[in-house]
C-alpha positions as a printed Julia matrix, in Angstrom:
103×3 Matrix{Float64}:
 -106.68  32.17  62.66
 -102.71  30.29  63.26
 -104.33  26.97  64.16
 -105.57  23.72  61.75
 -109.43  23.8   62.29
 -111.28  20.66  61.9
 -114.75  19.41  62.66
 -114.7   15.69  63.69
 -117.91  12.97  64.34
 -117.16  10.03  65.64
 -119.98   7.29  66.75
 -122.08   8.71  69.97
 -121.21  11.8   69.01
 -122.58  12.37  66.1
 -126.09  12.52  67.73
 -124.7   15.68  69.82
 -122.84  18.56  69.08
 -119.98  18.39  67.2
 -116.14  19.06  68.59
 -114.08  21.01  66.87
 -110.02  20.22  67.0
 -107.24  22.71  67.12
 -103.39  21.82  66.52
 -101.08  23.96  68.95
  -98.25  24.51  67.33
  -95.01  26.84  67.79
  -97.05  30.36  67.85
  -97.92  33.26  70.77
  -99.96  30.99  73.43
 -102.34  33.48  73.52
 -103.23  33.77  70.44
 -104.14  30.08  70.62
 -106.14  30.83  74.02
 -107.68  33.87  72.2
 -109.0   31.41  69.13
 -109.81  28.67  71.42
 -111.93  30.88  73.92
 -113.55  31.9   70.15
 -114.69  28.81  69.08
 -115.52  27.8   72.64
 -118.08  30.98  72.48
 -119.53  28.46  69.97
 -119.1   25.01  70.68
 -119.62  23.56  73.94
 -116.51  21.07  73.1
 -112.56  21.31  71.78
 -110.41  18.99  71.09
 -106.61  20.1   71.51
 -104.18  18.54  70.23
 -100.07  18.87  69.7
  -97.18  16.57  69.38
  -93.53  16.45  70.44
  -91.76  20.13  71.65
  -95.25  22.07  71.71
  -96.98  20.09  74.26
  -96.25  22.31  76.84
  -97.84  25.32  74.86
 -101.02  22.65  74.62
 -100.86  22.73  78.55
 -100.35  25.72  79.22
 -103.61  27.07  76.56
 -105.59  24.23  78.47
 -104.67  25.99  81.98
 -105.23  29.64  80.6
 -108.78  28.63  78.98
 -109.69  27.07  82.83
 -108.28  29.07  85.21
 -108.15  32.37  83.92
 -110.66  32.89  81.17
 -113.62  30.87  81.85
 -112.71  29.86  85.61
 -115.53  28.17  86.55
 -117.11  27.62  82.98
 -115.07  25.33  81.91
 -112.99  22.37  82.63
 -110.56  19.55  81.22
 -112.59  16.29  80.67
 -110.19  14.06  78.97
 -106.49  13.61  78.36
 -104.47  11.37  76.56
 -101.13  10.63  76.08
  -99.72   8.26  73.65
  -95.86   7.87  71.74
  -95.78   7.05  68.01
  -92.37   5.48  66.9
  -91.39   6.1   63.51
  -90.25   3.26  61.81
  -86.09   1.67  61.77
  -85.24   4.74  62.88
  -85.9    4.43  66.92
  -87.75   7.95  66.85
  -90.11   8.3   69.51
  -92.52  11.67  69.25
  -95.31  12.65  72.24
  -98.65  13.48  71.58
 -101.36  15.16  73.91
 -104.85  15.54  73.39
 -106.63  17.72  75.54
 -110.77  17.9   75.62
 -112.15  21.33  76.83
 -115.91  21.26  77.86
 -118.07  24.71  78.33
 -120.3   24.65  81.5
């Protein structure tokens, strides 16, 4: 698998099925979409995370899953956007977190 996969349990979500977090990088979008589809076959919730120039890849993966592969059976539950600033340098990096759920 080309992505980093982790399982996180937080607060009330500990009683529900665990969610899987996928870090989307700079590699073929369709491969990432197939990996996410495989995970959604086992779990009901996947979190796609990406930062900087790889944000369009995460958005493309989310669109492929919800509009093509699992149309009508999945949706984007939540999108979180954030920006972090490197101390002293002034460089800012945007991050995105897209939560997909399977109906």
